[in-house]
Short mmCIF file of C-alpha atoms and ligand atoms in Angstrom, two decimals:
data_model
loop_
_atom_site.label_atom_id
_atom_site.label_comp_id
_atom_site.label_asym_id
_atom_site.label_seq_id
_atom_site.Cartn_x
_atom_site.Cartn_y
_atom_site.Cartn_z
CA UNK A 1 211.52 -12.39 14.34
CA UNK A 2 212.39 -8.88 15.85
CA UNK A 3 215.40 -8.91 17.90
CA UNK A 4 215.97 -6.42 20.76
CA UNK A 5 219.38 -7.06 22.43
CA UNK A 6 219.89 -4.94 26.26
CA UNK A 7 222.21 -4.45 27.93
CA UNK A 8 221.22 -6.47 31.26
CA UNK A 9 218.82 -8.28 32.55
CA UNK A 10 216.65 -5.08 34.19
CA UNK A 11 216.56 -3.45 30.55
CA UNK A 12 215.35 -6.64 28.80
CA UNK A 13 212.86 -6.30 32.08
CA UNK A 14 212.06 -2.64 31.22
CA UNK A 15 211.82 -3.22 27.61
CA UNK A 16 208.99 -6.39 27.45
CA UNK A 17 207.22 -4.30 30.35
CA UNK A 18 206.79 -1.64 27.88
CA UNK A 19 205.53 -3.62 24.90
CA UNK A 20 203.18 -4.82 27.18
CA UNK A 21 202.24 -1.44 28.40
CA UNK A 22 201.65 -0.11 25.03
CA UNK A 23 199.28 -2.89 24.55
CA UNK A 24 197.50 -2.79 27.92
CA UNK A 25 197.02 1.17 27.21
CA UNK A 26 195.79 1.00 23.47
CA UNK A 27 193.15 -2.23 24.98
CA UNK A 28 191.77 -2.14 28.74
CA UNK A 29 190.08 -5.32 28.22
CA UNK A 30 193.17 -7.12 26.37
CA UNK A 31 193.71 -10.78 27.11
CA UNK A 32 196.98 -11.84 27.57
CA UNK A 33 199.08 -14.68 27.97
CA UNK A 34 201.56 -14.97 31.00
CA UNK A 35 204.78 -17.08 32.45
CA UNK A 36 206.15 -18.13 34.84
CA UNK A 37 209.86 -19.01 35.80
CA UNK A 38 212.84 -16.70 36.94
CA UNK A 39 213.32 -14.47 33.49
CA UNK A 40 209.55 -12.65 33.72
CA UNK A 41 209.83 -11.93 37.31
CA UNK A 42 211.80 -8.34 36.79
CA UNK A 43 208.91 -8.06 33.88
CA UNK A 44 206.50 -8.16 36.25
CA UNK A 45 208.24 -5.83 39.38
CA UNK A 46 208.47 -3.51 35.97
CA UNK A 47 204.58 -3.66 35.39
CA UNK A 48 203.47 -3.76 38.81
CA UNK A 49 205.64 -0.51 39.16
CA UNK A 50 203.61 1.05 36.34
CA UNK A 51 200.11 0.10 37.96
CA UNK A 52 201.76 2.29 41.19
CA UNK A 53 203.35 4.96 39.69
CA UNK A 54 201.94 5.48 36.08
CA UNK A 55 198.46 4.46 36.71
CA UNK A 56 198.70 0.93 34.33
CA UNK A 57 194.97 -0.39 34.97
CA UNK A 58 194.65 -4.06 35.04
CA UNK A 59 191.27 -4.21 36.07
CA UNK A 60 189.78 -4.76 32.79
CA UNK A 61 192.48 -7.19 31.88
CA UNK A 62 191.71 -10.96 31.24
CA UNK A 63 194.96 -13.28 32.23
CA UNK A 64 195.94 -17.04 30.93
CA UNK A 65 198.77 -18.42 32.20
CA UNK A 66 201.00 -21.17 30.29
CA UNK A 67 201.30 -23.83 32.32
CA UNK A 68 200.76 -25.76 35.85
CA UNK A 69 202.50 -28.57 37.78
CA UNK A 70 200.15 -31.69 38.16
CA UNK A 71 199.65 -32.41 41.97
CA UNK A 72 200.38 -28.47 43.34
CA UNK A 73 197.81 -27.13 44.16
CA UNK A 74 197.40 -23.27 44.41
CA UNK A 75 198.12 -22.78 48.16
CA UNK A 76 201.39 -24.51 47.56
CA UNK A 77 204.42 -22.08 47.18
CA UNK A 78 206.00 -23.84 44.10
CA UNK A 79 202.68 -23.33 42.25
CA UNK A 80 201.94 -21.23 39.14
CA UNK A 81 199.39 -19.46 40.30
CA UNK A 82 200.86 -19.21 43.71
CA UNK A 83 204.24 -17.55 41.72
CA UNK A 84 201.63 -15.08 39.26
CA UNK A 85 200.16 -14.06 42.64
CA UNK A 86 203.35 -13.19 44.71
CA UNK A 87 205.16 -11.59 41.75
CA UNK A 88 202.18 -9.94 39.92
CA UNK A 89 197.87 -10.43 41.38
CA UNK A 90 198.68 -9.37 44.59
CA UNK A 91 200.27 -5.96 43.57
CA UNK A 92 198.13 -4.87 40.60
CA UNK A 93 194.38 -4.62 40.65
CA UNK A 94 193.64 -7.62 38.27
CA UNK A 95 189.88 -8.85 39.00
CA UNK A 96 190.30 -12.58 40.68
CA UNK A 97 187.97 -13.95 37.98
CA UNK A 98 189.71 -12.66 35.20
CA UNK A 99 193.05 -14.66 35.89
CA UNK A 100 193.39 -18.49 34.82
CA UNK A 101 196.15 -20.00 35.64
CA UNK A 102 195.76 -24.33 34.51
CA UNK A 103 194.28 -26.43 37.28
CA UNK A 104 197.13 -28.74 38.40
CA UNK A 105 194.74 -30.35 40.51
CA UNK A 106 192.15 -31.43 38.02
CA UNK A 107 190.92 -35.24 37.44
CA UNK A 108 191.67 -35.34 34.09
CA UNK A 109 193.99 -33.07 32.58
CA UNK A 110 193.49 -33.48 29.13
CA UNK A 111 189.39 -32.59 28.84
CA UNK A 112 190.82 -29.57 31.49
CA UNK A 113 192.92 -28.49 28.77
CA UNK A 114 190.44 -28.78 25.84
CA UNK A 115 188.30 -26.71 28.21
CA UNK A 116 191.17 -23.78 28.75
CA UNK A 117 191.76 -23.35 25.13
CA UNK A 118 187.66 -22.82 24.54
CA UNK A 119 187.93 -20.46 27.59
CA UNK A 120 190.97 -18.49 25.76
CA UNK A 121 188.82 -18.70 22.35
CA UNK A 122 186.03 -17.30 24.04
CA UNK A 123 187.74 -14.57 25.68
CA UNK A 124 188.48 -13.32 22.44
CA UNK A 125 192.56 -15.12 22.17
CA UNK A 126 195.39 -13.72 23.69
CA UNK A 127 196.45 -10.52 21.94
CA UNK A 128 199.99 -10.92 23.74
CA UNK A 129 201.82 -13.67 25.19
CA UNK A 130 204.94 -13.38 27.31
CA UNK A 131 207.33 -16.58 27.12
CA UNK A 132 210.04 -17.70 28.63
CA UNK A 133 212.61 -20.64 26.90
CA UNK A 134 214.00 -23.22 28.14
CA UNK A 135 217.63 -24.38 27.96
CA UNK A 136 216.47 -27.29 26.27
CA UNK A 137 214.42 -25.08 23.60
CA UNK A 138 210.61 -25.68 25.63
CA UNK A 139 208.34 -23.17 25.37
CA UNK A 140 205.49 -23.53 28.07
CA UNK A 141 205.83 -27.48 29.19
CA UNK A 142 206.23 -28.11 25.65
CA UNK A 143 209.50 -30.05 25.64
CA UNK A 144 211.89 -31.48 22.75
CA UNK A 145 210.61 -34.51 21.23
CA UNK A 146 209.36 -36.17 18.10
CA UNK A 147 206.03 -35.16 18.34
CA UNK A 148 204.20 -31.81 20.36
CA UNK A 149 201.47 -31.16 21.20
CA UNK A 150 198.70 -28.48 19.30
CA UNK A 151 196.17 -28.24 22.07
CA UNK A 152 196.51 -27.99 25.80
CA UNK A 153 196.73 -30.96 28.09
CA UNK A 154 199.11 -33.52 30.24
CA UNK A 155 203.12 -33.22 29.70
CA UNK A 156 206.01 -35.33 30.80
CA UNK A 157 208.96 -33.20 32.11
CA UNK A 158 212.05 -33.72 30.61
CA UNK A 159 214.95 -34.80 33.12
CA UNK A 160 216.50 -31.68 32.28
CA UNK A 161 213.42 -29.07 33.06
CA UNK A 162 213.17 -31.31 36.71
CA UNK A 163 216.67 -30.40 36.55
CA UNK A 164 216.91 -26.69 35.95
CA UNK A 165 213.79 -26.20 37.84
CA UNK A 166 214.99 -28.17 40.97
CA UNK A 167 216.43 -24.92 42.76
CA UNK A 168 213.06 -23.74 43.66
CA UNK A 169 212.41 -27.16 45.14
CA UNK A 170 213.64 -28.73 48.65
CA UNK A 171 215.40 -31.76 45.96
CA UNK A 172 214.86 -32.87 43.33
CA UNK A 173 212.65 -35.48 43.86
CA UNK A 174 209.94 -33.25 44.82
CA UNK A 175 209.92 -31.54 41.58
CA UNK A 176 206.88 -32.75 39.68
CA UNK A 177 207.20 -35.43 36.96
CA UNK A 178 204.20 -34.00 34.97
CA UNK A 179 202.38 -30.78 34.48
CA UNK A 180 199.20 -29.46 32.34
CA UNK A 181 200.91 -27.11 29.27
CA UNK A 182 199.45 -24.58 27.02
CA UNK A 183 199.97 -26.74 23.29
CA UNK A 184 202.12 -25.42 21.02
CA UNK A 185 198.96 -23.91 18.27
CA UNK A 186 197.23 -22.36 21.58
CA UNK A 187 200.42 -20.25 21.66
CA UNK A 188 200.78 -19.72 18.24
CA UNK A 189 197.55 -18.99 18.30
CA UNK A 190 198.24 -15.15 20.56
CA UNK A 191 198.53 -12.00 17.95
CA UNK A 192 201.63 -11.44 19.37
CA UNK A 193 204.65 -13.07 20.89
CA UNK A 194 207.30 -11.78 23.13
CA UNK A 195 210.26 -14.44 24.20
CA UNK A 196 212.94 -13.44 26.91
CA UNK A 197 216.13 -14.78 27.09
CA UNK A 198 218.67 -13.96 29.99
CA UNK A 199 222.00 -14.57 30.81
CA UNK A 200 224.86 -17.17 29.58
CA UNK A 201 222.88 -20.25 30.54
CA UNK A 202 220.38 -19.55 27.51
CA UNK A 203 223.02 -18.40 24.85
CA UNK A 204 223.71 -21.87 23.04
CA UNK A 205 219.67 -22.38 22.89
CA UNK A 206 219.31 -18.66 21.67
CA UNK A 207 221.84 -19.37 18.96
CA UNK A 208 220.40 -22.03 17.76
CA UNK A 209 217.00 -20.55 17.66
CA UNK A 210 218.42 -17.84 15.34
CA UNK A 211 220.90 -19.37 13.16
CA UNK A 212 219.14 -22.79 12.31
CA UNK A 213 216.84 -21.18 10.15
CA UNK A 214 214.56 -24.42 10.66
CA UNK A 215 212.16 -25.75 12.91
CA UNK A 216 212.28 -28.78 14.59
CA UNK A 217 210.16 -30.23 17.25
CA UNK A 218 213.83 -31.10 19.10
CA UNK A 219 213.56 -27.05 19.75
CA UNK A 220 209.98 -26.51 20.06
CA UNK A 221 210.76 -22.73 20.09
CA UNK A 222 211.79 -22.91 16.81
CA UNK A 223 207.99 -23.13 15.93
CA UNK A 224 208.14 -19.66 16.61
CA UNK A 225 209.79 -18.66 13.48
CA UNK A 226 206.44 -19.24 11.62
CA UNK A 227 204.42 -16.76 13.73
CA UNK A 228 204.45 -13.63 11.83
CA UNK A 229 205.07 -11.47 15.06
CA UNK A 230 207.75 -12.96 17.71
CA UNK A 231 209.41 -10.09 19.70
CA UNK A 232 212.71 -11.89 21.31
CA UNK A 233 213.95 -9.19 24.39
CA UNK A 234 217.48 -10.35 25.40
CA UNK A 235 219.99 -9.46 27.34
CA UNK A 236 223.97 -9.62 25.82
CA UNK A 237 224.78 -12.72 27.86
CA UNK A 238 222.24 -14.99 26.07
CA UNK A 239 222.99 -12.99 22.78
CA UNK A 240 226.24 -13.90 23.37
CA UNK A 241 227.36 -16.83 20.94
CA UNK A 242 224.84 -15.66 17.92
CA UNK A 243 227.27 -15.39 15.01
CA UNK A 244 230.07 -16.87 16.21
P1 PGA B 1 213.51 -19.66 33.51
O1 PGA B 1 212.61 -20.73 32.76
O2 PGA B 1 212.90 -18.33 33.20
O3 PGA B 1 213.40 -19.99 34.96
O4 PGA B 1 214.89 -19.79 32.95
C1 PGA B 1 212.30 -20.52 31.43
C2 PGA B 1 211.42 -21.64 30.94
O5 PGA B 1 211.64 -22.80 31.36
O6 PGA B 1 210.51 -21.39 30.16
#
C-alpha cells in the first residue's frame, strides 16, 4: 500500500483530487468509483474547483457510487445521491445518465445489486475508486463481521456506523438500520484504490490497518492489503498512533 501522510485535512483533500485528476485527464471516458461521508467532501470542493478553474471535463465521465440507505429516497437530504449532487453533480458538468448512485428505494435489493455490478462490468470497471473508512474498519456498508459480502446487495448497519453517522440525522433513530453496499470483490475489483483517513477519530483503525499485516473480515479494510494498488491519503492526526 502507498502511504501519503499531509499535513491537514485540505492537503490530504488536494492530494486525492489530484490523483484523480491525473486519471480523469489521461481518460475522458474513465469510470470511477465515488463516496460518500464527511472525509471526500474537501475532495470533491478540490475537483469541482478544477472543472471551474482548470477546465477538468467530467462530461465524458461515467460515476458509481458505493453505497445507499434503504428507505431514502433521492429527494431526501440524508441521501447518497442527494449528498454526490450537493457536494459534486450540481457543480461539474457530469451527464445525469452517466452517474449511479444504488437505488435505496428498490423492491429487492439484492437482484438491484447483482444488476449494479453487471452495470459497472459493462461500463468497462471502475479504473479508480475513492473510499472512505470507517472507525470500525468498513469500507462502503461493508461492516466487521464473520463473513462479507463479494457482490453488491442488502447490509445491516452496525450500531456503531448508526452511531457515527447519527450527526447528520435529526436522532438517532432516524438513521437507517439497513442500506444497499457495493461488496467487498466489486471494490476490489476497481484498477485502483485511493482510501482517506482524517483526523484523530480514525488513527487507532489506521494503525491497525498498517501494522496488522493481516486481513481479517473484523476490519474489512484490511482486504485492501491484497489489491496490488491501494493509495491511503492521510492527514497526521489519523497517522498519528502508526508505530507507536
Ligand atoms: P466519514 O465516513 O468520512 O464520515 O468519517 C467514512 C466511512 O464511514 O466510510
Amino acid at each position: 500500500m502507498k502511504i501519503i501522510v499531509t499535513d491537514s485535512y485540505d492537503e490530504m483533500s488536494k492530494a486525492a483530487a489530484e490523483i484523480f485528476e491525473k486519471e480523469i485527464r489521461q481518460d475522458s471516458k474513465i469510470v470511477l468509483g465515488l463516496a460518500t461521508g464527511s472525509t471526500p467532501i474537501g475532495t470533491y470542493e478540490e475537483l469541482v474547483r478544477k472543472y471551474k478553474e482548470e477546465k477538468l471535463d467530467f462530461s465524458g465521465v461515467t460515476t458509481f457510487n458505493l453505497d445507499e440507505y434503504v428507505g431514502l429516497d433521492v429527494k431526501d437530504p440524508n441521501s447518497y445521491r442527494f449528498f454526490m449532487e450537493e457536494h459534486l453533480f450540481n457543480h461539474v458538468n457530469t451527464n445525469n445518465e452517466n452517474t449511479h448512485v444504488p437505488d435505496g428505494m428498490t423492491v429487492n435489493p439484492d437482484e438491484y445489486g447483482e444488476k449494479y455490478d453487471k452495470m459497472i462490468e459493462a461500463a468497462g470497471g471502475i479504473r479508480i475508486q475513492l473510499l472512505g473508512i470507517g472507525s470500525n474498519g468498513h469500507i462502503a456498508f461493508n461492516e466487521p463481521d464473520e463473513e462479507l459480502p463479494v457482490g453488491t446487495g442488502l447490509v445491516n448497519l452496525t450500531i456503531q456506523t448508526i452511531e457515527d453517522n447519527a450527526r447528520f440525522f435529526k436522532s438517532k433513530e432516524q438513521v437507517p438500520t439497513q442500506a444497499i453496499s457495493m461488496g467487498m470483490g466489486s471494490i476490489m475489483k476497481a484498477k485502483k484504490i485511493v482510501i482517506l483517513a482524517s483526523g484523530e477519530g480514525k488513527a487507532e483503525i489506521i494503525k491497525k490497518l498498517l501494522e496488522r499485516g493481516k486481513v481479517s473480515t473484523r476490519i474489512p479494510a484490511t482486504f485492501l492489503l491484497l489489491h496490488p494498488d491501494v493509495t491511503l491519503v492521510c492527514d497526521r492526526k489519523a497517522y498519528s498512533l502508526v508505530g507507536r
